[in-house]
C-alpha positions as a Python dict, from the first residue, in 0.01 Angstrom:
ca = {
    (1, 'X'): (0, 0, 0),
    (2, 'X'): (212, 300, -226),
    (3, 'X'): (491, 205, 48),
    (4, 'X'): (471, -180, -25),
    (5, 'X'): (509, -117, -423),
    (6, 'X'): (800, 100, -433),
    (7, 'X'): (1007, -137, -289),
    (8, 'X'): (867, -456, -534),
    (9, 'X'): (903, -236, -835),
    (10, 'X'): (1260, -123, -712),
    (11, 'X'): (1306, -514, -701),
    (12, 'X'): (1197, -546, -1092),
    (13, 'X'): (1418, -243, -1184),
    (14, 'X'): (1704, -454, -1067),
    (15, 'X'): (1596, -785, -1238),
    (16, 'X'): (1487, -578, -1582),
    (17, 'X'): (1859, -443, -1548),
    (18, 'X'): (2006, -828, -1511),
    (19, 'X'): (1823, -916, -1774),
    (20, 'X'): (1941, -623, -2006),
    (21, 'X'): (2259, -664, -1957),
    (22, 'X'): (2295, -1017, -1932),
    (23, 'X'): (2265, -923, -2329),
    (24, 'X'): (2634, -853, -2285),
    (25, 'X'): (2757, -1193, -2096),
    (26, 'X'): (2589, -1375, -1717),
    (27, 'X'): (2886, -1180, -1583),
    (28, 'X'): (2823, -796, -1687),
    (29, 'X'): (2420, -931, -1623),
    (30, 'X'): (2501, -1012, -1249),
    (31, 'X'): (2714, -707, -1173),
    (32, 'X'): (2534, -496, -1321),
    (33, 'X'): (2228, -549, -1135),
    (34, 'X'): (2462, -506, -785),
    (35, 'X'): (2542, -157, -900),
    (36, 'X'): (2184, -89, -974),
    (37, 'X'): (2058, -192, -615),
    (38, 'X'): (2339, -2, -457),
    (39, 'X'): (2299, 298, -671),
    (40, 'X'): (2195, 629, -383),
    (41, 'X'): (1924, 756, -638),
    (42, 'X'): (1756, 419, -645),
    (43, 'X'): (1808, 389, -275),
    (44, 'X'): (1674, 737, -246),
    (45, 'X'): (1354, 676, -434),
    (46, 'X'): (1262, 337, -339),
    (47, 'X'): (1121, 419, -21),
    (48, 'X'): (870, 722, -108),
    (49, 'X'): (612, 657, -278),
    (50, 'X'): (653, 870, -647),
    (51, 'X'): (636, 781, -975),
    (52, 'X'): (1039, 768, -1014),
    (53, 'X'): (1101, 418, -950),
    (54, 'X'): (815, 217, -1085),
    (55, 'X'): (922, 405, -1462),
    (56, 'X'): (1241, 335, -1423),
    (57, 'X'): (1123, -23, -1384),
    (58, 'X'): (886, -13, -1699),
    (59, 'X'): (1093, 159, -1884),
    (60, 'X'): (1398, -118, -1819),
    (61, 'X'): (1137, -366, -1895),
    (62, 'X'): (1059, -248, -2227),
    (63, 'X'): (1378, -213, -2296),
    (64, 'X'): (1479, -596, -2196),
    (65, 'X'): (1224, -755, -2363),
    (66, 'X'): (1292, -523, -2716),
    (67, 'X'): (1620, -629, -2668),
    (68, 'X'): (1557, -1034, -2669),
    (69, 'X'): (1518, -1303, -2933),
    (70, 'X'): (1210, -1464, -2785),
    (71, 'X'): (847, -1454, -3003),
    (72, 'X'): (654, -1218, -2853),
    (73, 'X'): (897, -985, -2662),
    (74, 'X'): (803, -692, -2922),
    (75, 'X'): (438, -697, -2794),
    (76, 'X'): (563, -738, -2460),
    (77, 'X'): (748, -469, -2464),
    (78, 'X'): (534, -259, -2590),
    (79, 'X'): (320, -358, -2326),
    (80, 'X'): (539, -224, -2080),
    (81, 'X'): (642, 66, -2287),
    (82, 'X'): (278, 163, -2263),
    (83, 'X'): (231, 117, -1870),
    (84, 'X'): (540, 323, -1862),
    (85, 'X'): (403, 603, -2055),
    (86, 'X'): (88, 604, -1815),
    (87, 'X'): (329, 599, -1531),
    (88, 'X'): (566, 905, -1707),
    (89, 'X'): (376, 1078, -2001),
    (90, 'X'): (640, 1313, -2076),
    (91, 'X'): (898, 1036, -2135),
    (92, 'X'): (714, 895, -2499),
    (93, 'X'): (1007, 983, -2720),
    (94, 'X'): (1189, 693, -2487),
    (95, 'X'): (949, 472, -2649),
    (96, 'X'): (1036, 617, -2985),
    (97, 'X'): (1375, 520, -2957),
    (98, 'X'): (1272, 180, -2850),
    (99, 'X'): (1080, 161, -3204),
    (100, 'X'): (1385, 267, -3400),
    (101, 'X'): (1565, -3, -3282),
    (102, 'X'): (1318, -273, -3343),
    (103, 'X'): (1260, -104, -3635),
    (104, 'X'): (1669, -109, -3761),
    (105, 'X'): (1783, -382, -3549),
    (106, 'X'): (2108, -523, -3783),
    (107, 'X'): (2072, -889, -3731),
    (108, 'X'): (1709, -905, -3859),
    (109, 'X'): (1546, -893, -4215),
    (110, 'X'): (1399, -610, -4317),
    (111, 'X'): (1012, -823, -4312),
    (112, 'X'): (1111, -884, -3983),
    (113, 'X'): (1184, -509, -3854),
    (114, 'X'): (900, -398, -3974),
    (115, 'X'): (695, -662, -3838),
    (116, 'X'): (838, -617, -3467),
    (117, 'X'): (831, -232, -3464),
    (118, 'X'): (452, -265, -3596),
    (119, 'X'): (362, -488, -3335),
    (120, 'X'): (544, -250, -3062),
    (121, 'X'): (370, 90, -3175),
    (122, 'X'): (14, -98, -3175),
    (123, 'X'): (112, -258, -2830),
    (124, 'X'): (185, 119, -2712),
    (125, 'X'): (-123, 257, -2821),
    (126, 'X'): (-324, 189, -2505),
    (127, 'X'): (-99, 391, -2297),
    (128, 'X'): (-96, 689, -2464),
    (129, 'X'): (-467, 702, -2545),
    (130, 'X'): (-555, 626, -2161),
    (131, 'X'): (-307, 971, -2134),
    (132, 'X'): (-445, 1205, -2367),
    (133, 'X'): (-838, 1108, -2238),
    (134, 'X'): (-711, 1172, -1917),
    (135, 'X'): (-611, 1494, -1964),
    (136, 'X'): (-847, 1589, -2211),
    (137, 'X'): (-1061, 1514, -1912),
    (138, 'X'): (-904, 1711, -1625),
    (139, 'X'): (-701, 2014, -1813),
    (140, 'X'): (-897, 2041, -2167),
    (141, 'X'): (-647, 1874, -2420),
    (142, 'X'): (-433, 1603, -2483),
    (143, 'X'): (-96, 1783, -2469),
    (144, 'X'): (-197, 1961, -2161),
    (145, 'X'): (-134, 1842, -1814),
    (146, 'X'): (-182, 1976, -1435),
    (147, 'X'): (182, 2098, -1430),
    (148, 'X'): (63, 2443, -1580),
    (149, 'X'): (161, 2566, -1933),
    (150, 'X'): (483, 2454, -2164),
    (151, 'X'): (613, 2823, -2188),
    (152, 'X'): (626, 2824, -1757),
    (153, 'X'): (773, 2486, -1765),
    (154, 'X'): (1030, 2479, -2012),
    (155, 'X'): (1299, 2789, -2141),
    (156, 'X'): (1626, 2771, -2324),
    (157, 'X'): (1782, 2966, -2075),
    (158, 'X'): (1788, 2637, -1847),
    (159, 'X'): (1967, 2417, -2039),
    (160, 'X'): (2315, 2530, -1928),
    (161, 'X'): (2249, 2520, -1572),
    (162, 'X'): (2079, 2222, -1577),
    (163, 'X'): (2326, 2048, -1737),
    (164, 'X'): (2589, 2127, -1502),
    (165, 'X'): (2339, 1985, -1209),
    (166, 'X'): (2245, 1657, -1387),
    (167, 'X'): (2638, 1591, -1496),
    (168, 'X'): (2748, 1719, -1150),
    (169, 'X'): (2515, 1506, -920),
    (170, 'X'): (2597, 1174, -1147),
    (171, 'X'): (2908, 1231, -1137),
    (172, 'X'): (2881, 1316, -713),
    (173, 'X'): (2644, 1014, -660),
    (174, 'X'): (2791, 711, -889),
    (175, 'X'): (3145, 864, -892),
    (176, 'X'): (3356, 920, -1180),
    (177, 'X'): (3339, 590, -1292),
    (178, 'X'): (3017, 640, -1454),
    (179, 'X'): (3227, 836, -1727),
    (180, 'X'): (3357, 502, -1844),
    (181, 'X'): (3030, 470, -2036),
    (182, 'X'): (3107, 698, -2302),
    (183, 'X'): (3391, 473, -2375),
    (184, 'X'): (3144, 166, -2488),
    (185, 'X'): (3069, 276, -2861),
    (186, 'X'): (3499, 212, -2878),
    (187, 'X'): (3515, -94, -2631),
    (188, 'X'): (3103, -197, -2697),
    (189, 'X'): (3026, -123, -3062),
    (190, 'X'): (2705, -244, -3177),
    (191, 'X'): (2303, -201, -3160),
    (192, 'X'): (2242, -242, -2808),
    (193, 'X'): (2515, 21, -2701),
    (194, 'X'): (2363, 272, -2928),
    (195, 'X'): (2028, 157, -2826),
    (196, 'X'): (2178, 262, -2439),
    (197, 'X'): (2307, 583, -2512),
    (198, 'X'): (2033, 701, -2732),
    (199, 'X'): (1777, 631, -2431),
    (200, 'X'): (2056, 832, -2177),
    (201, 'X'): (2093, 1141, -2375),
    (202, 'X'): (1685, 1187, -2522),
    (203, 'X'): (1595, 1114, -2117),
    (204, 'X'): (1837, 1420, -2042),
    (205, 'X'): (1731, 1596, -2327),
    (206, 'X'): (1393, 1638, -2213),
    (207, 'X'): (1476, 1792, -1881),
    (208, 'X'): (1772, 2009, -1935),
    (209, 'X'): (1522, 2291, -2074),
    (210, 'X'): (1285, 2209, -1760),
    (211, 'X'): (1246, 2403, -1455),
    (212, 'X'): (1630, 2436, -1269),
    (213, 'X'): (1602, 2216, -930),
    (214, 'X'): (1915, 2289, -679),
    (215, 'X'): (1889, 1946, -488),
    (216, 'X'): (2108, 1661, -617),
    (217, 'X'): (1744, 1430, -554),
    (218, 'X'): (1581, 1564, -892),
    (219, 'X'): (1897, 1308, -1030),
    (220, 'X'): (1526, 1109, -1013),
    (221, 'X'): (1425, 1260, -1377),
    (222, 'X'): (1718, 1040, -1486),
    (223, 'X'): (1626, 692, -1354),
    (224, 'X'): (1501, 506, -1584),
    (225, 'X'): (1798, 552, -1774),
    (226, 'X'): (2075, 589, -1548),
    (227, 'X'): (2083, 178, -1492),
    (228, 'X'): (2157, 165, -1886),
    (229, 'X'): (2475, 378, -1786),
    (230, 'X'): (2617, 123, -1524),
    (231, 'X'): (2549, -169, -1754),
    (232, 'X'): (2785, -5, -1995),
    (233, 'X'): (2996, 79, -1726),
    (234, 'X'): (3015, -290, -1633),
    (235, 'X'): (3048, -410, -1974),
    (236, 'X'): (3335, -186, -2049),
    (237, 'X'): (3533, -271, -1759),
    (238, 'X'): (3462, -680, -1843),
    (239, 'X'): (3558, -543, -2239),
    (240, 'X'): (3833, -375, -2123),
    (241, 'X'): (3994, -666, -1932),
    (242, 'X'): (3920, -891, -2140),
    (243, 'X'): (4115, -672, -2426),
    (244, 'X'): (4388, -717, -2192),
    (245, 'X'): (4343, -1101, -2150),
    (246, 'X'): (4403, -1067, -1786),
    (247, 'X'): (4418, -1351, -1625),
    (248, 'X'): (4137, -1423, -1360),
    (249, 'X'): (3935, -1220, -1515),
    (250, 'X'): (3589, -1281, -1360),
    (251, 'X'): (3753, -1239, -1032),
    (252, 'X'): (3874, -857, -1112),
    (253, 'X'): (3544, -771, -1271),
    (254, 'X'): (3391, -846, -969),
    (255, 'X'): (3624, -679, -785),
    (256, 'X'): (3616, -352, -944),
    (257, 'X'): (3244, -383, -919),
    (258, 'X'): (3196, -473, -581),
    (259, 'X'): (3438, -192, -488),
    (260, 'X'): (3186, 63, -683),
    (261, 'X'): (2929, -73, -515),
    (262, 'X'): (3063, 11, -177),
    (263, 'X'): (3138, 358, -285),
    (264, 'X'): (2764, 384, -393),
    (265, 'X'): (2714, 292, -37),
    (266, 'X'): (2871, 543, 169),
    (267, 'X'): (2780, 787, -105),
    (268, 'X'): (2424, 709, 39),
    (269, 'X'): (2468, 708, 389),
    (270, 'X'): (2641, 1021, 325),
    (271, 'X'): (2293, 1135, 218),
    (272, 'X'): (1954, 1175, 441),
    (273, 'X'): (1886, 879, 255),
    (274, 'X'): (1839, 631, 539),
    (275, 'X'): (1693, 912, 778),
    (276, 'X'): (1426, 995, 536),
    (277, 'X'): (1145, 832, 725),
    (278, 'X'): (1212, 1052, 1023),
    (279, 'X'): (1231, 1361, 803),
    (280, 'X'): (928, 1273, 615),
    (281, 'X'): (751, 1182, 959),
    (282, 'X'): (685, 1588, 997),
    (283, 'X'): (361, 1555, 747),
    (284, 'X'): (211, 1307, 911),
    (285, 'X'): (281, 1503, 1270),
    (286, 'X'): (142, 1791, 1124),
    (287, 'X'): (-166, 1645, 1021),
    (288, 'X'): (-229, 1484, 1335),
    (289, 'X'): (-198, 1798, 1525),
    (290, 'X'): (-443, 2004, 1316),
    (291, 'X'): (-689, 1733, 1410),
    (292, 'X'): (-687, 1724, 1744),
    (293, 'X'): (-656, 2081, 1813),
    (294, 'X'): (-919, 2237, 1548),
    (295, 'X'): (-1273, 2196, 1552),
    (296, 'X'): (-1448, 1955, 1244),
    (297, 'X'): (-1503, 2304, 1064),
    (298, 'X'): (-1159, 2441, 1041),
    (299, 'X'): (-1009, 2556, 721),
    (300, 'X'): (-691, 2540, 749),
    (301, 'X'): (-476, 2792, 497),
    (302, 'X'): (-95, 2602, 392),
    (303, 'X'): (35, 2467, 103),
    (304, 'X'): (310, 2188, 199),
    (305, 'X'): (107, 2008, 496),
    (306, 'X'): (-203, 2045, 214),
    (307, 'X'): (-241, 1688, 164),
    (308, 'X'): (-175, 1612, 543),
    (309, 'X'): (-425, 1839, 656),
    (310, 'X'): (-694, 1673, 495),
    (311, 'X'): (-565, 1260, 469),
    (312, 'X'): (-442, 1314, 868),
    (313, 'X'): (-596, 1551, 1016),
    (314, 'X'): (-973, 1525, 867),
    (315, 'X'): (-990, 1883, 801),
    (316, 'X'): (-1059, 2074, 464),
    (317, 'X'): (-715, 2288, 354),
    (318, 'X'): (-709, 2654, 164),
    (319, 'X'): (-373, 2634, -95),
    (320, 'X'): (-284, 2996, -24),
    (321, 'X'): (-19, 2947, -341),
    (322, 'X'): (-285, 2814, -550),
    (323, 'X'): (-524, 3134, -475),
    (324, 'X'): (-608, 3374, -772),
    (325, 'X'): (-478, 3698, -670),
    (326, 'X'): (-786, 3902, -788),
    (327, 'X'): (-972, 3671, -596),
    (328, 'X'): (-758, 3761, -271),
    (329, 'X'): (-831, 4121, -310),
}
């Protein structure tokens, strides 16, 4: 079933991000979307089952429904800010800077701020208590979590390097174009803009201290705001033109983003993206082995094949990584 939900909640990343950006004009909303489903992170990540993809979803849910003007969409959002959080723990502060803006949204009284952002931090409080009982639960405390300790996880040191990687593989995978974002606050100024970038940069800021990755996949950390980049890289272009009062301009919007789009493309098939089910195929070959070659009583010492050994091949697995080393001796 994990396989058959990736793909659904890949689905409602795209339609939060229509509905998100449709904030800037049907046009941007449209094209925007197309550059989401041909984006080769969301590509990558929509077809294995991990926890990328369905927060990126939430997370662009919240974020479309905090956005609108309907009754109710701050306790909706909420709502989804709070699945989200159960989905992605360490990604809260995203739903802080949700708050803010419900909280200093221009257009609205100042009765009517506080009445939204109130009714968002109540609707968010399920989520994180269902987190911190969970881990107060399994690892002893509400800020800890099965990852291992905050010192081993996170050092200043890592910040330049990751930086570079992060910048680098956006840059790689959704091509240079993607810069055009930092032009919105000029071409795009406003609440929802700043509402866009402030998401971007505190989703970066909370991995560029994290543990340095070497494979352009761990752009994942970034999804759930990298679609709020390509809406503002739509909605610049459609600014920009427009600026220019070119004439057919619906027709070169399109253009330029349907052109993008293709570049995502073969920037994806450039990728093992579409061969990952045959590289991924080795667990399940792997599992199937050690069951029909060891006896019901095997232990079998791994790490990788851990979860294989026991889900495919029936057979109880010894993480040699996981071992105390007192213990060994």
């Amino acid at each position: 079933a994990a396989c058959f939900v990736l793909p659904l909640f890949a689905a409602g990343l795209v339609a939060a991000t229509s509905m998100f950006a449709s904030r800037f004009g049907a046009r941007v909303g449209l094209l925007s979307s197309l550059l989401v489903a041909a984006s080769p992170i969301v590509l990558y990540q929509a077809i294995q089952p991990m926890s990328d993809v369905p927060a990126a979803a939430l997370w662009m849910l919240a974020v479309a429904l905090a956005t609108g003007t309907r009754r109710g969409s701050s306790l909706l959002s909420g709502v989804a800010t709070s699945a989200a959080i159960v989905v992605r723990p360490n990604l809260v502060p995203l739903g802080i800077v949700i708050g803010l803006f419900l909280l200093l949204r221009p257009e609205r009284t100042w009765i009517e701020r506080l009445r939204s952002a109130a009714i968002y931090a109540v609707a968010c409080i399920p989520g994180c208590a269902i987190v911190a009982m969970t881990q107060q639960a399994f690892y002893g405390s509400p800020l800890a979590s099965g990852y291992g300790s905050l010192s081993g996880l996170f050092a200043f040191g890592n910040v330049t390097p990751n930086l570079g990687h992060y910048l680098g593989w956006l840059l790689a995978t959704d091509t240079v174009a993607i810069a055009l974002a930092a032009l919105a606050p000029w071409f795009l100024p406003g609440a929802l803009t700043t509402l866009a970038l402030a998401m971007f940069l505190v989703n970066l800021g909370l991995y560029v201290p994290y543990v340095v990755f070497d494979d352009w996949s761990y752009l994942r950390f970034l999804l759930p705001t990298i679609p709020l980049l390509l809406v503002l890289v739509v909605a610049v272009v459609d600014a920009i033109l427009r600026r220019l009062r070119t004439p057919g301009l619906a027709w070169i919007t399109a253009a330029v983003v349907i052109a993008l789009a293709l570049l995502f493309v073969r920037e994806t098939r450039a990728r093992p993206t579409l061969v990952l089910g045959q590289i991924e195929a080795r667990f399940e070959r792997a599992g199937i082995f050690v069951g029909n070659r060891l006896p019901p009583n095997a232990i079998v010492v791994t790490s990788s094949e851990s979860g294989s050994v026991r889900f495919y091949g029936r057979r109880q697995a010894l993480v040699w990584d996981q071992l105390d080393p007192e213990w060994v001796e």
